[in-house]
Amino acid sequence: MDIWLNFFVVSALLVTVTAEVYIVTMEGDPIISYKGGENGFEATAVESDEKIDTSSELVTSYARHLERKHDMILGMLFEQGSYIKLYSYKHLINGFAAHISPEQAETLRRAPGVRSVTRDWKVRRLTTHTPEFLGLPTDVWPTGGGFDRAGEDIVIGFVDSGIYPHHPSFASHHRLPYGPLPHYKGKCEEDPHTKKSFCNRKIVGAQHFAEAAKAAGAFNPDIDFASPMDGDGHGSHTAAIAAGNNGIPLKMHGYEFGKASGMAPRARIAVYKALYRLFGGFVADVVAAIDQAVHDGVDILSLSVGPNSPPTTTKTTFLNPFDATLLGAVKAGVFVAQAAGNGGPFPKTLVSYSPWITTVAAAIDDRRYKNHLTLGNGKMLAGIGLSPSTRPNRLYTLVSANDVLLDSSVSKYSPSDCQRPEVLNKKLVEGKILLCGYSFNFVVGTASIKKVVETAKHLGAAGFVLVVENVSPGTKFDPVPSAIPGILITDVSKSMDLIDYYNVSTSRDWTGRVKSFKAEGSIGDGLAPVLHKSAPQVALFSARGPNTKDFSFQDADLLKPDILAPGYLIWAAWCPNGTDEPNYVGEGFALISGTSMAAPHIAGIAALVKQKHPQWSPAAIKSALMTTSTVVDRAGRLLQAQQYSDTESVTLVKATPFDYGSGHVNPSAALDPGLIFDAGYEDYLGFLCTTPGINAHEIRNYTNTPCNYDMKHPSNFNAPSIAVSHLVGTQTVTRRVTNVAEVEETYTITARMQPSMAIEVNPPAMTLRPGASRIFSVTLTVRSVSGVYSFGEVKLKGSRGHKVRIPVVALGHRR
């Protein structure tokens, strides 16, 4: 009896373990593209770039109809209790997410009416002075009525780790009253503990999505919070970059580092939490969040999230439930900004591929923090440390953590990390500068600079020095705010200078114990930033092109990334319980880097463009941002990119469009671009249909639309860039521009290319009335096959001062 009972328990466990989350798409159109035809249900389809009217009875009844069909197929195929349906997707794709076994997934694959069955896969987070750097307060905000109107009535949706609603960056009191938002219909969840809403007049929607995470057994309500509360910090940071209030004092450890502001400080925030602190997130939850955001009526979507790896069943980068849902969002008129990824500086590391998405690379802006340590022998060692200085005109004794141990037995605790004050002798440290070692523990996150600060304070140290003795390639050293004097010496040769000086100055007995500490030093003031004219530069970690069309990494005929925006050492809001960065646990602000930080810059700037041009399509906004961007730095030199040298140290090289796309965003120019390269749903389908290797059946599975091949080649997609990945002989591509200025203007068109490629444009000039569109062609000819891409540009210079520029990349092949 017991044996049988155990057998059943084990069997039940096996069933539970083998069940996984799958995303299933069905035949039949979602709400956004249903043109009628099903008995009793009228059309709900929208034109390209048009919002869904979710309050209409037509939409709600068709939505109920789709959900009933999802429930029906599951109920017909499987026994009650053998599956869990997690979500019904009705607005942007027609399908559902379910927790089922691989055998049940196979049954669904063969079932009539089922288009695709994809096993869920994980996503990850792609982890402020920038308004001034971008010229927003002087050049952009005044045109929209000042900072207190910048982004007014625009709703930015954030699919991220939630929000800390009590932060002053998101407060709505002491602000100009907000008006009603008739176009936004999002819900506000309550905090399960306080029963208070997560919303105020600034935060207009707050929901969380975790059904797939729960089904996968990854969700822990004590850590992850079953609410929109940010348990990580990342979501609060990204929301504040895009839409945080203006002029928030950025105080930490009693020092004010300036005033924080979002790009569009009057824009409203809608929170769709689908990322969690320990495991990232699941596509099924992210798709549900995006579907809900578009249903609710957001204008802009900010996505600082990317897939861990490609879904197993999908060959094409552009076609999976995630990208297909975003295609639906763009069809509904929502502008989507997505982080490019943090896999740089290596080629083909992008995690954002599709033409309907604006893919954002990360730049280093002009603000750098530096500090120095002056030794008793007069040597000055450069380092980083956001800290006050030791007292002026005074030197302090230096003591190494390894020389002030209470007991030799504590060496098992890695005492040189300075993470545990209880293992060090306070009498020997008090009033002195403590020397600590920057070990691998800091790289993996089991040690933090914040803990070093706490140790030094607890022991009464005058300050601390963290010494990097060896460095692995790619280690990123960021300055960390400190309440007491402190510095990180990142250059190994400078660290050796310090260690040599310390050893020569410190006398020891025959056992190695210190008899007298004679090494001295002082720490400089690292609180004030140094402004550099060499900015912007492409950050080392920022993912690089070329873009790929499939997961065997074949090059796509589409340039990515699209645009460059600040993403290095960005100050913004943090939540006190955020753990994404160990150095900022318990803090209200954080200074962090990543393309995660770059994407919300573009989301916020897109809100400003949308505010000025409310009728523009997502493609028009993207075009305005790209064609007005800059490819020179503050000093007027061509943009540079951080890259590894042969010795694996970081160096600067000339940047290419595979690093920065069209260039670094220039918000004031984007408000008045002169011309736009517009595109809509049919154009995106044309791009998919003409891309070699994409199966028309696969396209139909995700779009419910038959292929149209009028575009002839994907390079003819009307992007504000040109990419030809396999150029043999000569190829002509076309582009269509529309005059969005209020006056007639004549444009002269010129082009240049690197010597291995010839380029010609036709016509050489054209005149466009307001609202008129014209087509021009660009002919590329291979002069010599070099095996590497050639780069160039097409410029359209207007008679009334507008300047429009698009990058060109092409790879020549032999016949």
Coordinates of N, CA and C in Angstrom, one line a residue, residues 136 140-141 149-152 154 263-265 603-613 667 671:
L136 N 17.6 69.8 -23.4 CA 16.2 69.9 -23.2 C 15.7 71.2 -22.5
V140 N 14.2 72.5 -26.0 CA 13.1 71.7 -26.3 C 11.9 72.0 -25.4
W141 N 12.1 72.0 -24.0 CA 11.0 72.2 -23.1 C 10.3 73.6 -23.4
R149 N 5.2 71.7 -18.7 CA 4.2 71.2 -19.7 C 4.9 70.1 -20.6
A150 N 6.1 69.8 -20.4 CA 6.9 68.9 -21.3 C 6.4 67.5 -21.1
G151 N 5.7 67.0 -22.2 CA 5.1 65.7 -22.1 C 3.7 65.6 -21.7
E152 N 3.1 66.8 -21.5 CA 1.7 66.8 -21.0 C 0.7 65.9 -21.8
I154 N 0.7 62.8 -22.4 CA 1.3 61.7 -23.0 C 1.5 60.6 -21.9
M263 N 13.1 63.0 -19.0 CA 13.1 63.7 -20.3 C 11.8 64.5 -20.6
A264 N 10.7 63.9 -20.2 CA 9.4 64.5 -20.4 C 8.7 64.5 -19.0
P265 N 9.1 65.5 -18.2 CA 8.7 65.5 -16.8 C 7.2 65.6 -16.5
A603 N 12.4 57.0 -25.0 CA 10.9 57.0 -24.8 C 10.4 58.3 -24.3
G604 N 11.2 59.0 -23.5 CA 10.8 60.3 -23.0 C 10.9 61.4 -24.1
I605 N 11.9 61.3 -24.9 CA 12.1 62.3 -26.0 C 11.0 62.0 -27.0
A606 N 10.7 60.8 -27.3 CA 9.6 60.5 -28.2 C 8.2 61.0 -27.7
A607 N 8.1 61.1 -26.4 CA 6.9 61.7 -25.8 C 6.8 63.2 -26.1
L608 N 8.0 63.9 -26.1 CA 8.0 65.3 -26.4 C 7.6 65.5 -27.9
V609 N 8.1 64.6 -28.8 CA 7.8 64.7 -30.2 C 6.3 64.4 -30.4
K610 N 5.8 63.4 -29.7 CA 4.4 63.1 -29.8 C 3.5 64.2 -29.3
Q611 N 3.9 64.9 -28.3 CA 3.2 66.0 -27.8 C 3.1 67.1 -28.8
K612 N 4.2 67.4 -29.5 CA 4.1 68.5 -30.5 C 3.4 68.0 -31.8
H613 N 3.5 66.7 -32.1 CA 2.9 66.2 -33.4 C 2.0 65.0 -33.0
P667 N 17.4 66.1 -29.5 CA 16.0 66.3 -29.3 C 15.4 67.6 -30.0
L671 N 12.2 67.7 -33.2 CA 10.9 68.4 -33.1 C 10.5 69.0 -34.5

